[in-house]
């Protein structure tokens, strides 16, 4: 019988032993870490999806607005640059911009010297407000979940452990941007 203060086993711990019988040569410590990181990433994505949906955005909408919101005023960018940042095709970016424009969240910026592809899009006040509300909700939920599991020292320790792991993977496999495909070496 476990004490009331003992940590409850997570879903990986509950399944790891049975997986290991089918993964000869795999180290349980590595497999456990891999599965936990993947599951946490999926759950963080769910928090973002829920926060975006609560503010009538898709995750893709939130990501595009996020690229613009992080830029200096007037919070604008060229569609091609935004597409590259997000790892999207120009066609997908055009559809996203059209949807965001119809919703009044972005608008065309001043026309550049070339054709329409050089015309930036700009975050509107409504777009910035909606992005901020969804982002604030995401932060609040994530902070609450993390604080419910780790104290400040544990969170510092987790980041100290994850940073060199990410560096090692990126050295071997290429830069892992926040969104879009890994830029392989």
Tab-separated table of C-alpha atoms in Angstrom:
chain	number	residue	atom	x	y	z
A	1	UNK	CA	0.000	0.000	0.000
A	2	UNK	CA	1.362	3.411	-0.922
A	3	UNK	CA	1.371	6.393	1.376
A	4	UNK	CA	-0.952	9.330	0.630
A	5	UNK	CA	2.096	11.474	-0.232
A	6	UNK	CA	3.574	8.956	-2.688
A	7	UNK	CA	3.370	10.113	-6.300
A	8	UNK	CA	0.780	8.324	-8.384
A	9	UNK	CA	2.250	6.341	-11.293
A	10	UNK	CA	1.779	8.014	-14.671
A	11	UNK	CA	0.434	6.372	-17.826
A	12	UNK	CA	3.942	5.576	-19.071
A	13	UNK	CA	4.896	3.759	-15.863
A	14	UNK	CA	1.713	1.711	-16.149
A	15	UNK	CA	2.639	0.498	-19.663
A	16	UNK	CA	6.432	0.545	-19.832
A	17	UNK	CA	7.097	-2.999	-18.620
A	18	UNK	CA	4.844	-4.526	-21.270
A	19	UNK	CA	6.381	-2.382	-24.028
A	20	UNK	CA	9.877	-3.379	-23.051
A	21	UNK	CA	9.130	-7.045	-23.743
A	22	UNK	CA	8.589	-5.997	-27.387
A	23	UNK	CA	11.555	-3.614	-27.625
A	24	UNK	CA	14.684	-5.740	-27.298
A	25	UNK	CA	17.773	-3.595	-26.944
A	26	UNK	CA	15.857	-0.493	-25.827
A	27	UNK	CA	16.741	0.996	-22.478
A	28	UNK	CA	13.642	1.472	-20.288
A	29	UNK	CA	14.974	4.805	-18.989
A	30	UNK	CA	15.287	6.200	-22.535
A	31	UNK	CA	11.957	4.752	-23.661
A	32	UNK	CA	10.241	6.112	-20.550
A	33	UNK	CA	11.702	9.602	-21.081
A	34	UNK	CA	10.784	9.538	-24.784
A	35	UNK	CA	7.207	8.502	-24.092
A	36	UNK	CA	6.783	11.100	-21.322
A	37	UNK	CA	8.155	13.919	-23.491
A	38	UNK	CA	5.892	12.919	-26.400
A	39	UNK	CA	2.795	12.649	-24.224
A	40	UNK	CA	3.492	15.959	-22.498
A	41	UNK	CA	3.997	17.642	-25.892
A	42	UNK	CA	0.632	16.292	-27.061
A	43	UNK	CA	-1.063	17.482	-23.884
A	44	UNK	CA	0.526	20.952	-24.178
A	45	UNK	CA	-0.829	21.021	-27.751
A	46	UNK	CA	-4.291	20.152	-26.400
A	47	UNK	CA	-4.135	23.037	-23.928
A	48	UNK	CA	-3.327	25.392	-26.814
A	49	UNK	CA	-6.087	23.919	-29.005
A	50	UNK	CA	-8.638	24.360	-26.220
A	51	UNK	CA	-7.541	27.941	-25.494
A	52	UNK	CA	-7.632	28.824	-29.185
A	53	UNK	CA	-11.082	27.232	-29.641
A	54	UNK	CA	-12.400	29.105	-26.604
A	55	UNK	CA	-11.609	32.296	-28.538
A	56	UNK	CA	-12.943	31.111	-31.923
A	57	UNK	CA	-9.490	30.374	-33.326
A	58	UNK	CA	-7.882	27.281	-34.738
A	59	UNK	CA	-4.364	26.423	-33.628
A	60	UNK	CA	-3.251	27.485	-37.112
A	61	UNK	CA	-4.980	30.845	-36.697
A	62	UNK	CA	-3.336	31.311	-33.293
A	63	UNK	CA	0.075	30.450	-34.740
A	64	UNK	CA	-0.243	32.977	-37.587
A	65	UNK	CA	-1.474	35.679	-35.214
A	66	UNK	CA	1.365	34.772	-32.849
A	67	UNK	CA	3.993	35.345	-35.547
A	68	UNK	CA	2.573	38.826	-36.144
A	69	UNK	CA	2.000	39.640	-32.460
A	70	UNK	CA	5.648	38.943	-31.627
A	71	UNK	CA	6.838	41.459	-34.209
A	72	UNK	CA	7.394	45.092	-33.411
A	73	UNK	CA	4.523	47.483	-34.229
A	74	UNK	CA	2.815	47.669	-36.632
A	75	UNK	CA	2.865	43.856	-36.183
A	76	UNK	CA	3.091	42.965	-39.845
A	77	UNK	CA	4.887	40.544	-42.112
A	78	UNK	CA	5.032	39.247	-45.638
A	79	UNK	CA	2.863	36.183	-46.253
A	80	UNK	CA	5.840	34.193	-47.572
A	81	UNK	CA	7.911	34.945	-44.484
A	82	UNK	CA	5.062	33.922	-42.192
A	83	UNK	CA	4.533	30.727	-44.212
A	84	UNK	CA	8.229	29.815	-43.902
A	85	UNK	CA	8.174	30.494	-40.154
A	86	UNK	CA	5.190	28.175	-39.762
A	87	UNK	CA	6.384	25.556	-42.265
A	88	UNK	CA	3.354	26.109	-44.533
A	89	UNK	CA	2.904	26.203	-48.286
A	90	UNK	CA	1.993	29.516	-49.869
A	91	UNK	CA	-1.457	28.112	-50.723
A	92	UNK	CA	-2.179	27.134	-47.138
A	93	UNK	CA	-0.929	30.523	-45.943
A	94	UNK	CA	-3.216	32.305	-48.426
A	95	UNK	CA	-6.228	30.385	-47.146
A	96	UNK	CA	-5.300	31.182	-43.546
A	97	UNK	CA	-4.827	34.888	-44.325
A	98	UNK	CA	-8.190	34.979	-46.132
A	99	UNK	CA	-9.935	33.412	-43.122
A	100	UNK	CA	-8.227	35.775	-40.672
A	101	UNK	CA	-9.019	38.779	-42.893
A	102	UNK	CA	-12.712	37.851	-43.091
A	103	UNK	CA	-12.738	37.622	-39.299
A	104	UNK	CA	-11.199	41.110	-39.048
A	105	UNK	CA	-8.080	39.802	-37.289
A	106	UNK	CA	-5.566	40.820	-39.976
A	107	UNK	CA	-5.611	43.378	-42.758
A	108	UNK	CA	-3.410	44.216	-45.728
A	109	UNK	CA	-0.521	46.518	-44.966
A	110	UNK	CA	0.824	49.104	-47.405
A	111	UNK	CA	1.627	47.744	-50.864
A	112	UNK	CA	5.317	47.118	-51.523
A	113	UNK	CA	7.243	47.822	-54.687
A	114	UNK	CA	6.492	44.499	-56.358
A	115	UNK	CA	3.400	42.394	-56.905
A	116	UNK	CA	0.793	41.357	-54.340
A	117	UNK	CA	3.110	38.809	-52.755
A	118	UNK	CA	5.180	41.668	-51.365
A	119	UNK	CA	2.197	43.226	-49.644
A	120	UNK	CA	2.455	42.597	-45.918
A	121	UNK	CA	-0.398	41.631	-43.697
A	122	UNK	CA	-0.917	43.421	-40.429
A	123	UNK	CA	-2.443	42.351	-37.140
A	124	UNK	CA	-5.558	44.396	-36.324
A	125	UNK	CA	-6.447	45.560	-32.825
A	126	UNK	CA	-9.148	42.869	-32.740
A	127	UNK	CA	-6.611	40.265	-33.845
A	128	UNK	CA	-4.163	41.285	-31.170
A	129	UNK	CA	-6.904	41.254	-28.519
A	130	UNK	CA	-8.142	37.787	-29.505
A	131	UNK	CA	-4.599	36.379	-29.709
A	132	UNK	CA	-3.777	37.889	-26.294
A	133	UNK	CA	-6.919	36.418	-24.701
A	134	UNK	CA	-6.196	32.919	-26.061
A	135	UNK	CA	-2.527	33.200	-25.081
A	136	UNK	CA	-3.364	34.376	-21.568
A	137	UNK	CA	-5.704	31.402	-21.154
A	138	UNK	CA	-3.043	28.974	-22.413
A	139	UNK	CA	-0.479	30.438	-20.003
A	140	UNK	CA	-2.899	30.317	-17.066
A	141	UNK	CA	-3.815	26.669	-17.672
A	142	UNK	CA	-0.219	25.540	-18.277
A	143	UNK	CA	1.071	27.443	-15.239
A	144	UNK	CA	-1.615	25.848	-13.080
A	145	UNK	CA	-0.862	22.343	-14.311
A	146	UNK	CA	2.900	22.742	-13.918
A	147	UNK	CA	2.628	24.402	-10.496
A	148	UNK	CA	0.379	21.551	-9.359
A	149	UNK	CA	3.129	19.049	-10.131
A	150	UNK	CA	6.470	20.843	-9.646
A	151	UNK	CA	7.770	23.491	-7.312
A	152	UNK	CA	10.088	26.241	-8.598
A	153	UNK	CA	13.284	24.299	-7.844
A	154	UNK	CA	11.958	21.181	-9.600
A	155	UNK	CA	10.945	23.239	-12.630
A	156	UNK	CA	14.423	24.799	-12.763
A	157	UNK	CA	15.926	21.317	-12.528
A	158	UNK	CA	13.657	20.020	-15.303
A	159	UNK	CA	14.704	22.860	-17.604
A	160	UNK	CA	18.354	22.248	-16.731
A	161	UNK	CA	17.930	18.589	-17.733
A	162	UNK	CA	15.946	19.230	-20.907
A	163	UNK	CA	18.214	21.973	-22.332
A	164	UNK	CA	21.301	19.792	-22.990
A	165	UNK	CA	19.071	17.020	-24.309
A	166	UNK	CA	17.546	19.408	-26.842
A	167	UNK	CA	21.005	20.741	-27.771
A	168	UNK	CA	22.269	17.185	-28.367
A	169	UNK	CA	19.302	16.267	-30.557
A	170	UNK	CA	19.549	19.533	-32.532
A	171	UNK	CA	23.310	19.054	-33.009
A	172	UNK	CA	22.633	15.635	-34.472
A	173	UNK	CA	19.352	16.160	-36.330
A	174	UNK	CA	19.071	19.901	-37.012
A	175	UNK	CA	17.239	22.874	-35.541
A	176	UNK	CA	13.763	22.138	-34.219
A	177	UNK	CA	11.673	25.284	-34.719
A	178	UNK	CA	8.625	25.904	-32.568
A	179	UNK	CA	6.445	25.051	-35.576
A	180	UNK	CA	7.012	23.481	-38.929
A	181	UNK	CA	9.455	20.788	-40.003
A	182	UNK	CA	12.847	20.180	-38.430
A	183	UNK	CA	15.540	21.894	-40.478
A	184	UNK	CA	17.787	18.903	-41.035
A	185	UNK	CA	21.485	19.366	-41.526
